[in-house]
């Protein structure tokens, strides 16, 4: 939100007040920080202390490399929930250090410090690496304040605050050349400088500035990140109100954020994952191909069987079959009951599919909305399980499902009932759940079961409690590391409940690029696992788009064929072209390649869970932060530490991509290109720029491997690429347990004793 009209004027209808100086610095009761008393005018006489506002700023050491900053205007404002679940795995200890000298007061948390200037009548707080005076960012003059809308003409009007909105804002400085990234799954420009960003979950598709997954965390190219600790609407002006500042504002009386020091993006993400939670583990089978019925298509048991039989006949393994919306009866979404007209024996059907080996797992589509035509609506309404209006009516509207209600997950009995509905599905043979929707949660005229929650804070937070409930129900049924969601909505912390997909995109190359940018931004927001609707969701993809998207989608951490009103089985896209360049052959090749990559992918996945890293899509700047070009790249990504992927967006197969410093090897041809530099190639549908990073030991399944789950140490193909002393590859089994390490010592690969069968080691490049 913009509070000014240019640099000199206040915006029409707005009154702003700023912290003009630090009048007093006091120790906090915790002993780990300081409190700053900051009046909104400079105090030059005792009379200046009267009839003015003050801001209170708490600066506190949180843990090594992390400092919190909380700004408050009126301390007596109620603290209503919900709040983010901070430190879910426990809070680390911190050795806070507070020192004072002639320059000011410094609070240190290990490698990060905040120094409050000691000059009289000055407001200046610098955040810098401990031991260095070079700031990462600062809070300077007129950078912390509050605003009223409309602008009161006299303080007496504020006796009745019902007529006014009150905002708190802070503005951290942007340095020359600094870029800002993350903030959830955002589909616009990768670098957010120059943008206004509204962190408010919305169902807006991928071709808009709205986002399904708004994450109040951003990363700077200068080696730090900022996590804004509130689930309510946060409005950011990122070099867009003042070109040299990032402004965060919330409606209310207080605003807290954490500054997280790296210095590398990896360090920032690891520390962020300590704050909000590490990504959950995913089972190895989830990396295989997921096939969906699509959204509004008509299908029944025979259709499902024909899809899976067709895929088997074309040697395209399907790991998970997904029943989208119309497994339910029309107008009865979501009542958790198969439409018996189309699926007379769902349990028997699922049992037969699995027994035949045609598919391993089954997923169904759900959401937290109940159409009033469904029998469960009446049950949930009678028992008080649905969100209500302030007058006691159930909150209903005809947006999406006719007369739909919204499950109130602040009601423990509603949660238990929802869990019982899920358990009936599990009894039918369902293994995983697509948790769709959860974005359009009303914030006005709403009364939650829990009267302590703020409806505006619940809007974004609903995605957390919704996905958490389903994920933990899956864990209870199938095991801690066997739970898998396919979620669309998210907020900070939802990375703990994998996985997510990118939402509704068109079947165009532009939408594929939008989706890629969204995945990159979400990866820089602490999410390890991500997928996309291969082929695009809306429309009818031409064969060339479908095939280019297949190559991109099978090199994401998770891969799902899904559309809206048209099927995504390959033979329906190109009239069953059986050539080597047809859709079926293309899908077969990339599905088989992903199966071969599983020893590498699943090992990398364990590291991602441990350190809060994205597996794919991983922005280039995470691996190459010292290369300025890496912070600009939004049409390519890293798949784990060692594989670079550049999807193709042109019909003729032309693609331009960037290689950082070093000798990079083409995975398919063995050709070596030396970076740094830009390169242009032309690819058929069976390839794209897939380059192996120098100093890599790459472990692959055997030639011809088509399974996702197998012994990742038996009959494997180990390749070394310019692997020098100390190069390593961690070996895991299909449960993710570490079973060994391959390492180059004195020019030889050691640790080979853990390899079994006909495993081989090949020096591809030395």
mmCIF file of N, CA, C and O in Angstrom, residues 512-513 516 548-549 551-553 555-556 617 634-637 644-650 653-657 683 687-690:
data_model
loop_
_atom_site.group_PDB
_atom_site.id
_atom_site.type_symbol
_atom_site.label_atom_id
_atom_site.label_comp_id
_atom_site.label_asym_id
_atom_site.label_seq_id
_atom_site.Cartn_x
_atom_site.Cartn_y
_atom_site.Cartn_z
ATOM 1 N N UNK A 512 3.689 -21.824 -19.658
ATOM 2 C CA UNK A 512 4.739 -22.700 -19.155
ATOM 3 C C UNK A 512 5.841 -21.863 -18.501
ATOM 4 O O UNK A 512 6.360 -22.220 -17.433
ATOM 5 N N UNK A 513 6.178 -20.732 -19.112
ATOM 6 C CA UNK A 513 7.191 -19.845 -18.529
ATOM 7 C C UNK A 513 6.684 -19.219 -17.233
ATOM 8 O O UNK A 513 7.444 -19.056 -16.269
ATOM 9 N N UNK A 516 7.008 -21.808 -14.570
ATOM 10 C CA UNK A 516 8.403 -21.967 -14.167
ATOM 11 C C UNK A 516 8.806 -20.863 -13.182
ATOM 12 O O UNK A 516 9.420 -21.131 -12.142
ATOM 13 N N UNK A 548 6.863 -30.376 -25.274
ATOM 14 C CA UNK A 548 7.838 -29.532 -24.575
ATOM 15 C C UNK A 548 7.524 -29.493 -23.072
ATOM 16 O O UNK A 548 8.418 -29.464 -22.235
ATOM 17 N N UNK A 549 6.242 -29.497 -22.744
ATOM 18 C CA UNK A 549 5.841 -29.454 -21.339
ATOM 19 C C UNK A 549 6.137 -30.785 -20.658
ATOM 20 O O UNK A 549 6.469 -30.827 -19.473
ATOM 21 N N UNK A 551 8.729 -32.665 -21.226
ATOM 22 C CA UNK A 551 10.150 -32.629 -20.877
ATOM 23 C C UNK A 551 10.377 -31.782 -19.633
ATOM 24 O O UNK A 551 11.139 -32.167 -18.724
ATOM 25 N N UNK A 552 9.724 -30.632 -19.555
ATOM 26 C CA UNK A 552 9.821 -29.770 -18.378
ATOM 27 C C UNK A 552 9.230 -30.468 -17.151
ATOM 28 O O UNK A 552 9.844 -30.549 -16.082
ATOM 29 N N UNK A 553 8.027 -31.008 -17.292
ATOM 30 C CA UNK A 553 7.315 -31.577 -16.161
ATOM 31 C C UNK A 553 7.960 -32.809 -15.563
ATOM 32 O O UNK A 553 7.893 -33.035 -14.348
ATOM 33 N N UNK A 555 11.048 -33.278 -15.324
ATOM 34 C CA UNK A 555 12.257 -32.865 -14.619
ATOM 35 C C UNK A 555 11.935 -31.938 -13.448
ATOM 36 O O UNK A 555 12.843 -31.353 -12.854
ATOM 37 N N UNK A 556 10.649 -31.834 -13.128
ATOM 38 C CA UNK A 556 10.250 -31.245 -11.844
ATOM 39 C C UNK A 556 10.342 -32.341 -10.792
ATOM 40 O O UNK A 556 10.411 -33.532 -11.113
ATOM 41 N N UNK A 617 11.775 -26.791 -8.569
ATOM 42 C CA UNK A 617 12.709 -25.993 -9.331
ATOM 43 C C UNK A 617 13.647 -25.240 -8.368
ATOM 44 O O UNK A 617 13.162 -24.529 -7.490
ATOM 45 N N UNK A 634 15.379 -16.824 -15.163
ATOM 46 C CA UNK A 634 14.041 -17.326 -14.830
ATOM 47 C C UNK A 634 13.482 -18.255 -15.896
ATOM 48 O O UNK A 634 12.284 -18.554 -15.892
ATOM 49 N N UNK A 635 14.348 -18.762 -16.804
ATOM 50 C CA UNK A 635 13.897 -19.732 -17.809
ATOM 51 C C UNK A 635 14.709 -21.027 -17.733
ATOM 52 O O UNK A 635 14.715 -21.820 -18.663
ATOM 53 N N UNK A 636 15.404 -21.221 -16.621
ATOM 54 C CA UNK A 636 16.159 -22.442 -16.405
ATOM 55 C C UNK A 636 16.257 -22.676 -14.907
ATOM 56 O O UNK A 636 15.916 -21.803 -14.106
ATOM 57 N N UNK A 637 16.709 -23.846 -14.523
ATOM 58 C CA UNK A 637 16.764 -24.168 -13.097
ATOM 59 C C UNK A 637 17.734 -25.310 -12.876
ATOM 60 O O UNK A 637 18.163 -25.989 -13.818
ATOM 61 N N UNK A 644 21.598 -29.111 -14.525
ATOM 62 C CA UNK A 644 21.011 -27.865 -15.011
ATOM 63 C C UNK A 644 20.012 -28.184 -16.112
ATOM 64 O O UNK A 644 20.307 -28.947 -17.031
ATOM 65 N N UNK A 645 18.822 -27.587 -16.027
ATOM 66 C CA UNK A 645 17.732 -27.849 -16.963
ATOM 67 C C UNK A 645 17.274 -26.537 -17.583
ATOM 68 O O UNK A 645 17.001 -25.568 -16.858
ATOM 69 N N UNK A 646 17.155 -26.516 -18.902
ATOM 70 C CA UNK A 646 16.632 -25.340 -19.601
ATOM 71 C C UNK A 646 15.487 -25.789 -20.502
ATOM 72 O O UNK A 646 15.722 -26.318 -21.600
ATOM 73 N N UNK A 647 14.238 -25.636 -20.069
ATOM 74 C CA UNK A 647 13.103 -26.026 -20.912
ATOM 75 C C UNK A 647 13.074 -25.256 -22.233
ATOM 76 O O UNK A 647 13.604 -24.145 -22.341
ATOM 77 N N UNK A 648 12.436 -25.853 -23.210
ATOM 78 C CA UNK A 648 12.321 -25.261 -24.543
ATOM 79 C C UNK A 648 10.930 -24.651 -24.683
ATOM 80 O O UNK A 648 9.926 -25.324 -24.432
ATOM 81 N N UNK A 649 10.859 -23.402 -25.115
ATOM 82 C CA UNK A 649 9.581 -22.703 -25.221
ATOM 83 C C UNK A 649 9.182 -22.392 -26.657
ATOM 84 O O UNK A 649 8.085 -21.878 -26.882
ATOM 85 N N UNK A 650 10.045 -22.673 -27.628
ATOM 86 C CA UNK A 650 9.746 -22.369 -29.019
ATOM 87 C C UNK A 650 9.422 -23.638 -29.795
ATOM 88 O O UNK A 650 10.023 -24.695 -29.564
ATOM 89 N N UNK A 653 12.230 -25.575 -31.462
ATOM 90 C CA UNK A 653 13.218 -26.239 -30.615
ATOM 91 C C UNK A 653 14.399 -25.393 -30.224
ATOM 92 O O UNK A 653 15.323 -25.875 -29.561
ATOM 93 N N UNK A 654 14.397 -24.104 -30.601
ATOM 94 C CA UNK A 654 15.505 -23.226 -30.251
ATOM 95 C C UNK A 654 15.396 -22.800 -28.792
ATOM 96 O O UNK A 654 14.314 -22.453 -28.310
ATOM 97 N N UNK A 655 16.526 -22.830 -28.104
ATOM 98 C CA UNK A 655 16.534 -22.439 -26.697
ATOM 99 C C UNK A 655 17.858 -21.773 -26.377
ATOM 100 O O UNK A 655 18.918 -22.201 -26.821
ATOM 101 N N UNK A 656 17.784 -20.684 -25.612
ATOM 102 C CA UNK A 656 18.977 -19.974 -25.154
ATOM 103 C C UNK A 656 19.096 -20.171 -23.649
ATOM 104 O O UNK A 656 18.108 -20.075 -22.921
ATOM 105 N N UNK A 657 20.305 -20.438 -23.177
ATOM 106 C CA UNK A 657 20.501 -20.706 -21.762
ATOM 107 C C UNK A 657 21.892 -20.249 -21.349
ATOM 108 O O UNK A 657 22.759 -19.966 -22.190
ATOM 109 N N UNK A 683 16.705 -28.320 -30.262
ATOM 110 C CA UNK A 683 16.452 -29.668 -29.754
ATOM 111 C C UNK A 683 15.181 -30.250 -30.356
ATOM 112 O O UNK A 683 14.193 -29.542 -30.565
ATOM 113 N N UNK A 687 14.908 -34.244 -26.256
ATOM 114 C CA UNK A 687 16.043 -33.681 -25.527
ATOM 115 C C UNK A 687 15.778 -32.214 -25.222
ATOM 116 O O UNK A 687 14.851 -31.599 -25.759
ATOM 117 N N UNK A 688 16.584 -31.698 -24.376
ATOM 118 C CA UNK A 688 16.645 -30.273 -24.044
ATOM 119 C C UNK A 688 18.008 -30.043 -23.417
ATOM 120 O O UNK A 688 18.758 -31.009 -23.171
ATOM 121 N N UNK A 689 18.397 -28.810 -23.169
ATOM 122 C CA UNK A 689 19.674 -28.598 -22.486
ATOM 123 C C UNK A 689 19.630 -29.161 -21.060
ATOM 124 O O UNK A 689 19.026 -28.574 -20.162
ATOM 125 N N UNK A 690 20.238 -30.316 -20.887
ATOM 126 C CA UNK A 690 20.373 -30.972 -19.585
ATOM 127 C C UNK A 690 21.864 -31.165 -19.371
ATOM 128 O O UNK A 690 22.484 -32.042 -19.992
#
